[in-house]
Amino acid sequence: MASNIYLVRQRISRVGQRMSSFQLNLNPLKEPLGFIKVLEWIASIFAFATCGGFKGKTEIQVSCDKGAENKTITATFGYPFRLNEASFQSPQGVNVCHVDWKNYVLIGDYSSSSQFYVTFAVFVFLYCIAALLLYVGYTNLYRDNRKLPMTDFVITIVATFLWLVSTSAWAKALTDIKTATGPSIVQELKPCSIQGTLCQFVSVTSMGSLNVSVIFGFLNMILWGGNAWFVYKETSFHSPSNTTSQGGIPPPTGI
């Protein structure tokens, strides 16, 4: 009994010392566990930056009477893609064809999908920083503490699933955004159906960066899913019998 109490105290003492002493060790970054975490960190930056930093516009050319000068009206939109708040603006704020275009907006609100995607990517970015700090600064603590690898494994599984959900939702929303800001918008504007008013779709800003954000979303899902195996190897599930007499501390398996 006394020997067991001594071992517990000794273990707590060792863990406390490791937690209080930061020792930089870059070796984990050479292993799959740490190297893939760096890739996840970089991919998360591209995911939220390519989506959250987007701004674009759609333009429609309007003419009233034969021989009258054509005017271009513009609707500007961007993250978080509340298109129903993006009103059309005419040149110099004047009415075109006796229509106040400020009263007409694009169709749709896709803020929930885009904000979910970006917010989750930001949280992943922060978690990767914390995990890398643990890997390279408190390597021994991560090896010796059975709860940390298990927590890391659970978060990895959950993150993989959430990458799938958030990216799929954002990809669907992006498809709808392209439709709502494309040529079909002409058919939705009531003034364009008035006799004597001719509307013609001109252009919409390229959404290549948004396509890239979807690609990085699925890339993140693949990275996190693949890394789940290497995190799993650090848990007690992988080697449940690898406990030693040294206070029940399992030996390192991956880092």
PDB file of C-alpha atoms in Angstrom:
ATOM      1  CA  MET A   1       0.000   0.000   0.000  1.00  0.00           C
ATOM      2  CA  ALA A   2       2.743   2.409   0.978  1.00  0.00           C
ATOM      3  CA  SER A   3       4.706   1.542  -2.158  1.00  0.00           C
ATOM      4  CA  ASN A   4       1.667   2.293  -4.341  1.00  0.00           C
ATOM      5  CA  ILE A   5       1.188   5.693  -2.705  1.00  0.00           C
ATOM      6  CA  TYR A   6       4.876   6.415  -3.249  1.00  0.00           C
ATOM      7  CA  LEU A   7       4.612   5.527  -6.955  1.00  0.00           C
ATOM      8  CA  VAL A   8       1.562   7.764  -7.389  1.00  0.00           C
ATOM      9  CA  ARG A   9       3.307  10.692  -5.719  1.00  0.00           C
ATOM     10  CA  GLN A  10       6.401  10.094  -7.815  1.00  0.00           C
ATOM     11  CA  ARG A  11       4.355  10.084 -10.997  1.00  0.00           C
ATOM     12  CA  ILE A  12       2.508  13.289 -10.057  1.00  0.00           C
ATOM     13  CA  SER A  13       5.831  14.913  -9.265  1.00  0.00           C
ATOM     14  CA  ARG A  14       7.288  13.956 -12.649  1.00  0.00           C
ATOM     15  CA  VAL A  15       4.197  15.183 -14.523  1.00  0.00           C
ATOM     16  CA  GLY A  16       4.255  18.467 -12.618  1.00  0.00           C
ATOM     17  CA  GLN A  17       7.893  19.016 -13.483  1.00  0.00           C
ATOM     18  CA  ARG A  18       7.269  18.341 -17.168  1.00  0.00           C
ATOM     19  CA  MET A  19       4.293  20.686 -17.285  1.00  0.00           C
ATOM     20  CA  SER A  20       6.267  23.514 -15.752  1.00  0.00           C
ATOM     21  CA  SER A  21       9.332  23.095 -17.982  1.00  0.00           C
ATOM     22  CA  PHE A  22       9.071  23.875 -21.682  1.00  0.00           C
ATOM     23  CA  GLN A  23      11.696  21.974 -23.653  1.00  0.00           C
ATOM     24  CA  LEU A  24      11.787  22.572 -27.385  1.00  0.00           C
ATOM     25  CA  ASN A  25      12.057  19.303 -29.300  1.00  0.00           C
ATOM     26  CA  LEU A  26      11.541  19.456 -33.074  1.00  0.00           C
ATOM     27  CA  ASN A  27      11.858  15.703 -33.575  1.00  0.00           C
ATOM     28  CA  PRO A  28       8.064  15.159 -33.452  1.00  0.00           C
ATOM     29  CA  LEU A  29       7.744  17.334 -36.567  1.00  0.00           C
ATOM     30  CA  LYS A  30       9.788  14.737 -38.450  1.00  0.00           C
ATOM     31  CA  GLU A  31       7.252  12.057 -37.538  1.00  0.00           C
ATOM     32  CA  PRO A  32       3.862  11.672 -39.324  1.00  0.00           C
ATOM     33  CA  LEU A  33       1.930  12.810 -36.249  1.00  0.00           C
ATOM     34  CA  GLY A  34       3.641  16.201 -36.092  1.00  0.00           C
ATOM     35  CA  PHE A  35       4.282  16.668 -39.812  1.00  0.00           C
ATOM     36  CA  ILE A  36       0.636  16.100 -40.770  1.00  0.00           C
ATOM     37  CA  LYS A  37      -0.440  18.476 -38.015  1.00  0.00           C
ATOM     38  CA  VAL A  38       1.648  21.192 -39.681  1.00  0.00           C
ATOM     39  CA  LEU A  39      -0.084  20.428 -42.992  1.00  0.00           C
ATOM     40  CA  GLU A  40      -3.464  20.646 -41.247  1.00  0.00           C
ATOM     41  CA  TRP A  41      -2.510  24.011 -39.810  1.00  0.00           C
ATOM     42  CA  ILE A  42      -1.524  25.372 -43.238  1.00  0.00           C
ATOM     43  CA  ALA A  43      -4.590  23.924 -44.964  1.00  0.00           C
ATOM     44  CA  SER A  44      -6.931  25.489 -42.391  1.00  0.00           C
ATOM     45  CA  ILE A  45      -5.438  28.919 -43.138  1.00  0.00           C
ATOM     46  CA  PHE A  46      -6.165  28.538 -46.848  1.00  0.00           C
ATOM     47  CA  ALA A  47      -9.666  27.257 -46.061  1.00  0.00           C
ATOM     48  CA  PHE A  48     -10.898  30.274 -44.085  1.00  0.00           C
ATOM     49  CA  ALA A  49      -8.818  32.865 -45.974  1.00  0.00           C
ATOM     50  CA  THR A  50     -10.086  31.933 -49.449  1.00  0.00           C
ATOM     51  CA  CYS A  51     -13.703  31.992 -48.258  1.00  0.00           C
ATOM     52  CA  GLY A  52     -13.761  34.763 -45.668  1.00  0.00           C
ATOM     53  CA  GLY A  53     -11.803  37.243 -47.777  1.00  0.00           C
ATOM     54  CA  PHE A  54     -13.977  37.099 -50.901  1.00  0.00           C
ATOM     55  CA  LYS A  55     -15.670  40.171 -52.391  1.00  0.00           C
ATOM     56  CA  GLY A  56     -17.359  40.302 -55.747  1.00  0.00           C
ATOM     57  CA  LYS A  57     -20.025  42.001 -57.852  1.00  0.00           C
ATOM     58  CA  THR A  58     -22.557  41.201 -60.540  1.00  0.00           C
ATOM     59  CA  GLU A  59     -23.384  43.670 -63.311  1.00  0.00           C
ATOM     60  CA  ILE A  60     -26.488  44.101 -65.454  1.00  0.00           C
ATOM     61  CA  GLN A  61     -26.853  46.446 -68.415  1.00  0.00           C
ATOM     62  CA  VAL A  62     -30.174  48.296 -68.569  1.00  0.00           C
ATOM     63  CA  SER A  63     -31.666  50.264 -71.456  1.00  0.00           C
ATOM     64  CA  CYS A  64     -35.057  51.976 -71.602  1.00  0.00           C
ATOM     65  CA  ASP A  65     -35.869  53.277 -75.062  1.00  0.00           C
ATOM     66  CA  LYS A  66     -34.467  52.749 -78.483  1.00  0.00           C
ATOM     67  CA  GLY A  67     -31.406  54.899 -78.946  1.00  0.00           C
ATOM     68  CA  ALA A  68     -31.096  55.628 -75.229  1.00  0.00           C
ATOM     69  CA  GLU A  69     -27.718  55.213 -73.604  1.00  0.00           C
ATOM     70  CA  ASN A  70     -27.236  51.919 -71.802  1.00  0.00           C
ATOM     71  CA  LYS A  71     -26.590  52.051 -68.081  1.00  0.00           C
ATOM     72  CA  THR A  72     -24.894  49.395 -65.947  1.00  0.00           C
ATOM     73  CA  ILE A  73     -26.222  48.628 -62.481  1.00  0.00           C
ATOM     74  CA  THR A  74     -24.069  46.748 -60.007  1.00  0.00           C
ATOM     75  CA  ALA A  75     -24.717  44.615 -56.916  1.00  0.00           C
ATOM     76  CA  THR A  76     -21.724  44.053 -54.636  1.00  0.00           C
ATOM     77  CA  PHE A  77     -21.605  40.985 -52.421  1.00  0.00           C
ATOM     78  CA  GLY A  78     -19.110  39.048 -50.298  1.00  0.00           C
ATOM     79  CA  TYR A  79     -18.631  37.002 -47.148  1.00  0.00           C
ATOM     80  CA  PRO A  80     -20.848  36.068 -45.289  1.00  0.00           C
ATOM     81  CA  PHE A  81     -22.977  36.064 -48.475  1.00  0.00           C
ATOM     82  CA  ARG A  82     -26.205  37.627 -47.282  1.00  0.00           C
ATOM     83  CA  LEU A  83     -27.262  38.261 -50.851  1.00  0.00           C
ATOM     84  CA  ASN A  84     -30.675  39.509 -49.792  1.00  0.00           C
ATOM     85  CA  GLU A  85     -28.883  42.561 -48.358  1.00  0.00           C
ATOM     86  CA  ALA A  86     -26.879  43.288 -51.523  1.00  0.00           C
ATOM     87  CA  SER A  87     -28.831  45.977 -53.387  1.00  0.00           C
ATOM     88  CA  PHE A  88     -28.198  47.190 -56.907  1.00  0.00           C
ATOM     89  CA  GLN A  89     -26.492  50.530 -57.419  1.00  0.00           C
ATOM     90  CA  SER A  90     -26.886  52.702 -60.500  1.00  0.00           C
ATOM     91  CA  PRO A  91     -24.204  55.050 -61.884  1.00  0.00           C
ATOM     92  CA  GLN A  92     -23.955  58.216 -59.808  1.00  0.00           C
ATOM     93  CA  GLY A  93     -27.014  57.126 -57.838  1.00  0.00           C
ATOM     94  CA  VAL A  94     -29.494  58.251 -60.507  1.00  0.00           C
ATOM     95  CA  ASN A  95     -32.635  56.317 -61.377  1.00  0.00           C
ATOM     96  CA  VAL A  96     -32.313  54.234 -64.522  1.00  0.00           C
ATOM     97  CA  CYS A  97     -35.515  53.799 -66.526  1.00  0.00           C
ATOM     98  CA  HIS A  98     -37.367  55.606 -63.720  1.00  0.00           C
ATOM     99  CA  VAL A  99     -36.520  52.792 -61.341  1.00  0.00           C
ATOM    100  CA  ASP A 100     -34.883  53.210 -57.938  1.00  0.00           C
ATOM    101  CA  TRP A 101     -32.606  50.166 -58.114  1.00  0.00           C
ATOM    102  CA  LYS A 102     -31.623  50.461 -54.456  1.00  0.00           C
ATOM    103  CA  ASN A 103     -34.923  48.771 -53.627  1.00  0.00           C
ATOM    104  CA  TYR A 104     -33.921  45.611 -55.499  1.00  0.00           C
ATOM    105  CA  VAL A 105     -31.535  43.027 -54.094  1.00  0.00           C
ATOM    106  CA  LEU A 106     -30.042  39.672 -54.939  1.00  0.00           C
ATOM    107  CA  ILE A 107     -31.805  36.533 -53.786  1.00  0.00           C
ATOM    108  CA  GLY A 108     -30.732  34.228 -50.947  1.00  0.00           C
ATOM    109  CA  ASP A 109     -28.980  34.174 -47.595  1.00  0.00           C
ATOM    110  CA  TYR A 110     -26.065  31.751 -47.377  1.00  0.00           C
ATOM    111  CA  SER A 111     -24.454  33.155 -44.248  1.00  0.00           C
ATOM    112  CA  SER A 112     -25.132  30.080 -42.099  1.00  0.00           C
ATOM    113  CA  SER A 113     -23.160  27.699 -44.335  1.00  0.00           C
ATOM    114  CA  SER A 114     -20.289  30.086 -45.001  1.00  0.00           C
ATOM    115  CA  GLN A 115     -19.927  31.219 -41.386  1.00  0.00           C
ATOM    116  CA  PHE A 116     -20.057  27.646 -40.104  1.00  0.00           C
ATOM    117  CA  TYR A 117     -17.286  26.704 -42.530  1.00  0.00           C
ATOM    118  CA  VAL A 118     -15.059  29.694 -41.750  1.00  0.00           C
ATOM    119  CA  THR A 119     -15.619  29.568 -37.986  1.00  0.00           C
ATOM    120  CA  PHE A 120     -14.798  25.878 -37.842  1.00  0.00           C
ATOM    121  CA  ALA A 121     -11.650  26.433 -39.936  1.00  0.00           C
ATOM    122  CA  VAL A 122     -10.510  29.141 -37.510  1.00  0.00           C
ATOM    123  CA  PHE A 123     -11.056  26.832 -34.523  1.00  0.00           C
ATOM    124  CA  VAL A 124      -9.054  24.120 -36.294  1.00  0.00           C
ATOM    125  CA  PHE A 125      -6.281  26.635 -36.919  1.00  0.00           C
ATOM    126  CA  LEU A 126      -6.117  27.477 -33.206  1.00  0.00           C
ATOM    127  CA  TYR A 127      -6.252  23.825 -32.149  1.00  0.00           C
ATOM    128  CA  CYS A 128      -3.378  22.940 -34.478  1.00  0.00           C
ATOM    129  CA  ILE A 129      -1.255  25.651 -32.841  1.00  0.00           C
ATOM    130  CA  ALA A 130      -2.046  24.270 -29.374  1.00  0.00           C
ATOM    131  CA  ALA A 131      -1.376  20.684 -30.468  1.00  0.00           C
ATOM    132  CA  LEU A 132       1.941  21.571 -32.114  1.00  0.00           C
ATOM    133  CA  LEU A 133       2.970  23.457 -28.995  1.00  0.00           C
ATOM    134  CA  LEU A 134       2.250  20.330 -26.972  1.00  0.00           C
ATOM    135  CA  TYR A 135       4.095  18.072 -29.410  1.00  0.00           C
ATOM    136  CA  VAL A 136       7.321  20.099 -29.599  1.00  0.00           C
ATOM    137  CA  GLY A 137       7.325  21.727 -26.167  1.00  0.00           C
ATOM    138  CA  TYR A 138       5.928  19.070 -23.858  1.00  0.00           C
ATOM    139  CA  THR A 139       6.824  15.859 -25.668  1.00  0.00           C
ATOM    140  CA  ASN A 140       7.359  13.808 -22.510  1.00  0.00           C
ATOM    141  CA  LEU A 141       4.075  14.970 -21.021  1.00  0.00           C
ATOM    142  CA  TYR A 142       2.199  13.890 -24.155  1.00  0.00           C
ATOM    143  CA  ARG A 143       3.929  10.491 -24.082  1.00  0.00           C
ATOM    144  CA  ASP A 144       3.347   9.805 -20.409  1.00  0.00           C
ATOM    145  CA  ASN A 145      -0.188  11.128 -19.995  1.00  0.00           C
ATOM    146  CA  ARG A 146      -2.757   8.635 -21.302  1.00  0.00           C
ATOM    147  CA  LYS A 147      -5.580  11.200 -21.367  1.00  0.00           C
ATOM    148  CA  LEU A 148      -3.896  13.656 -23.746  1.00  0.00           C
ATOM    149  CA  PRO A 149      -3.497  11.234 -26.684  1.00  0.00           C
ATOM    150  CA  MET A 150      -7.038   9.994 -26.116  1.00  0.00           C
ATOM    151  CA  THR A 151      -8.395  13.544 -26.166  1.00  0.00           C
ATOM    152  CA  ASP A 152      -6.349  14.268 -29.271  1.00  0.00           C
ATOM    153  CA  PHE A 153      -7.771  11.173 -30.958  1.00  0.00           C
ATOM    154  CA  VAL A 154     -11.398  12.044 -30.152  1.00  0.00           C
ATOM    155  CA  ILE A 155     -10.938  15.612 -31.404  1.00  0.00           C
ATOM    156  CA  THR A 156      -9.347  14.275 -34.597  1.00  0.00           C
ATOM    157  CA  ILE A 157     -12.315  11.998 -35.310  1.00  0.00           C
ATOM    158  CA  VAL A 158     -14.820  14.770 -34.595  1.00  0.00           C
ATOM    159  CA  ALA A 159     -12.875  17.264 -36.712  1.00  0.00           C
ATOM    160  CA  THR A 160     -12.817  14.844 -39.656  1.00  0.00           C
ATOM    161  CA  PHE A 161     -16.595  14.510 -39.516  1.00  0.00           C
ATOM    162  CA  LEU A 162     -17.135  18.268 -39.153  1.00  0.00           C
ATOM    163  CA  TRP A 163     -14.845  18.971 -42.120  1.00  0.00           C
ATOM    164  CA  LEU A 164     -17.068  16.697 -44.197  1.00  0.00           C
ATOM    165  CA  VAL A 165     -20.281  18.345 -42.989  1.00  0.00           C
ATOM    166  CA  SER A 166     -19.126  21.960 -43.190  1.00  0.00           C
ATOM    167  CA  THR A 167     -17.450  21.574 -46.588  1.00  0.00           C
ATOM    168  CA  SER A 168     -20.423  19.770 -48.106  1.00  0.00           C
ATOM    169  CA  ALA A 169     -22.793  22.461 -46.840  1.00  0.00           C
ATOM    170  CA  TRP A 170     -20.513  25.217 -48.117  1.00  0.00           C
ATOM    171  CA  ALA A 171     -20.122  23.526 -51.527  1.00  0.00           C
ATOM    172  CA  LYS A 172     -23.919  23.382 -51.893  1.00  0.00           C
ATOM    173  CA  ALA A 173     -24.218  27.028 -50.839  1.00  0.00           C
ATOM    174  CA  LEU A 174     -21.535  28.036 -53.330  1.00  0.00           C
ATOM    175  CA  THR A 175     -23.461  26.379 -56.148  1.00  0.00           C
ATOM    176  CA  ASP A 176     -26.562  28.373 -55.164  1.00  0.00           C
ATOM    177  CA  ILE A 177     -24.539  31.600 -54.927  1.00  0.00           C
ATOM    178  CA  LYS A 178     -23.254  31.124 -58.473  1.00  0.00           C
ATOM    179  CA  THR A 179     -26.829  30.656 -59.668  1.00  0.00           C
ATOM    180  CA  ALA A 180     -28.181  33.643 -57.729  1.00  0.00           C
ATOM    181  CA  THR A 181     -25.500  36.015 -59.051  1.00  0.00           C
ATOM    182  CA  GLY A 182     -25.404  34.657 -62.605  1.00  0.00           C
ATOM    183  CA  PRO A 183     -27.507  35.322 -65.743  1.00  0.00           C
ATOM    184  CA  SER A 184     -30.671  33.986 -64.079  1.00  0.00           C
ATOM    185  CA  ILE A 185     -30.842  37.128 -61.915  1.00  0.00           C
ATOM    186  CA  VAL A 186     -32.260  39.043 -64.897  1.00  0.00           C
ATOM    187  CA  GLN A 187     -35.397  36.905 -64.818  1.00  0.00           C
ATOM    188  CA  GLU A 188     -35.869  37.583 -61.109  1.00  0.00           C
ATOM    189  CA  LEU A 189     -35.775  41.387 -61.296  1.00  0.00           C
ATOM    190  CA  LYS A 190     -39.266  42.819 -61.688  1.00  0.00           C
ATOM    191  CA  PRO A 191     -38.189  46.016 -63.485  1.00  0.00           C
ATOM    192  CA  CYS A 192     -36.616  43.882 -66.209  1.00  0.00           C
ATOM    193  CA  SER A 193     -40.041  42.442 -67.053  1.00  0.00           C
ATOM    194  CA  ILE A 194     -41.569  45.889 -67.659  1.00  0.00           C
ATOM    195  CA  GLN A 195     -42.301  46.615 -71.281  1.00  0.00           C
ATOM    196  CA  GLY A 196     -39.751  49.005 -72.747  1.00  0.00           C
ATOM    197  CA  THR A 197     -37.032  48.015 -70.254  1.00  0.00           C
ATOM    198  CA  LEU A 198     -34.327  45.731 -71.563  1.00  0.00           C
ATOM    199  CA  CYS A 199     -31.920  44.044 -69.133  1.00  0.00           C
ATOM    200  CA  GLN A 200     -28.865  42.105 -70.167  1.00  0.00           C
ATOM    201  CA  PHE A 201     -26.490  40.235 -67.892  1.00  0.00           C
ATOM    202  CA  VAL A 202     -22.940  41.566 -68.236  1.00  0.00           C
ATOM    203  CA  SER A 203     -20.621  39.784 -65.825  1.00  0.00           C
ATOM    204  CA  VAL A 204     -19.981  38.434 -62.344  1.00  0.00           C
ATOM    205  CA  THR A 205     -16.706  38.285 -60.449  1.00  0.00           C
ATOM    206  CA  SER A 206     -14.824  35.026 -60.850  1.00  0.00           C
ATOM    207  CA  MET A 207     -15.335  32.738 -57.878  1.00  0.00           C
ATOM    208  CA  GLY A 208     -12.135  30.770 -58.346  1.00  0.00           C
ATOM    209  CA  SER A 209     -11.000  31.470 -54.781  1.00  0.00           C
ATOM    210  CA  LEU A 210     -14.281  30.089 -53.451  1.00  0.00           C
ATOM    211  CA  ASN A 211     -13.769  26.933 -55.495  1.00  0.00           C
ATOM    212  CA  VAL A 212     -10.338  26.671 -53.902  1.00  0.00           C
ATOM    213  CA  SER A 213     -11.890  26.986 -50.443  1.00  0.00           C
ATOM    214  CA  VAL A 214     -14.074  23.938 -51.164  1.00  0.00           C
ATOM    215  CA  ILE A 215     -11.038  21.998 -52.378  1.00  0.00           C
ATOM    216  CA  PHE A 216      -9.130  22.845 -49.212  1.00  0.00           C
ATOM    217  CA  GLY A 217     -12.146  21.825 -47.136  1.00  0.00           C
ATOM    218  CA  PHE A 218     -12.102  18.310 -48.547  1.00  0.00           C
ATOM    219  CA  LEU A 219      -8.292  18.266 -48.373  1.00  0.00           C
ATOM    220  CA  ASN A 220      -8.539  19.047 -44.665  1.00  0.00           C
ATOM    221  CA  MET A 221     -10.992  16.186 -44.241  1.00  0.00           C
ATOM    222  CA  ILE A 222      -8.521  13.794 -45.885  1.00  0.00           C
ATOM    223  CA  LEU A 223      -5.620  15.066 -43.768  1.00  0.00           C
ATOM    224  CA  TRP A 224      -7.530  14.744 -40.500  1.00  0.00           C
ATOM    225  CA  GLY A 225      -8.901  11.337 -41.443  1.00  0.00           C
ATOM    226  CA  GLY A 226      -5.433  10.068 -42.349  1.00  0.00           C
ATOM    227  CA  ASN A 227      -3.887  11.516 -39.218  1.00  0.00           C
ATOM    228  CA  ALA A 228      -6.423   9.697 -37.057  1.00  0.00           C
ATOM    229  CA  TRP A 229      -4.369   6.512 -37.400  1.00  0.00           C
ATOM    230  CA  PHE A 230      -1.170   8.124 -36.156  1.00  0.00           C
ATOM    231  CA  VAL A 231      -2.990   9.733 -33.226  1.00  0.00           C
ATOM    232  CA  TYR A 232      -4.643   6.400 -32.467  1.00  0.00           C
ATOM    233  CA  LYS A 233      -1.186   4.767 -32.189  1.00  0.00           C
ATOM    234  CA  GLU A 234      -0.450   7.114 -29.284  1.00  0.00           C
ATOM    235  CA  THR A 235      -3.492   5.991 -27.291  1.00  0.00           C
ATOM    236  CA  SER A 236      -3.778   3.110 -24.866  1.00  0.00           C
ATOM    237  CA  PHE A 237      -6.222   1.426 -27.271  1.00  0.00           C
ATOM    238  CA  HIS A 238      -3.380   0.646 -29.659  1.00  0.00           C
ATOM    239  CA  SER A 239      -1.141  -0.926 -27.020  1.00  0.00           C
ATOM    240  CA  PRO A 240      -3.289  -1.483 -23.919  1.00  0.00           C
ATOM    241  CA  SER A 241      -0.816  -3.931 -22.403  1.00  0.00           C
ATOM    242  CA  ASN A 242       2.243  -1.717 -22.814  1.00  0.00           C
ATOM    243  CA  THR A 243       2.170  -0.472 -19.254  1.00  0.00           C
ATOM    244  CA  THR A 244       5.274  -0.887 -17.227  1.00  0.00           C
ATOM    245  CA  SER A 245       6.040  -0.971 -13.592  1.00  0.00           C
ATOM    246  CA  GLN A 246       7.146   2.675 -13.771  1.00  0.00           C
ATOM    247  CA  GLY A 247       4.023   4.038 -12.227  1.00  0.00           C
ATOM    248  CA  GLY A 248       1.833   2.550 -14.989  1.00  0.00           C
ATOM    249  CA  ILE A 249       3.260   4.909 -17.614  1.00  0.00           C
ATOM    250  CA  PRO A 250       3.062   3.513 -21.169  1.00  0.00           C
ATOM    251  CA  PRO A 251       6.167   3.849 -23.305  1.00  0.00           C
ATOM    252  CA  PRO A 252       6.209   6.126 -26.399  1.00  0.00           C
ATOM    253  CA  THR A 253       4.700   4.566 -29.521  1.00  0.00           C
ATOM    254  CA  GLY A 254       4.839   7.144 -32.289  1.00  0.00           C
ATOM    255  CA  ILE A 255       6.593  10.395 -31.501  1.00  0.00           C
TER     256      ILE A 255
END
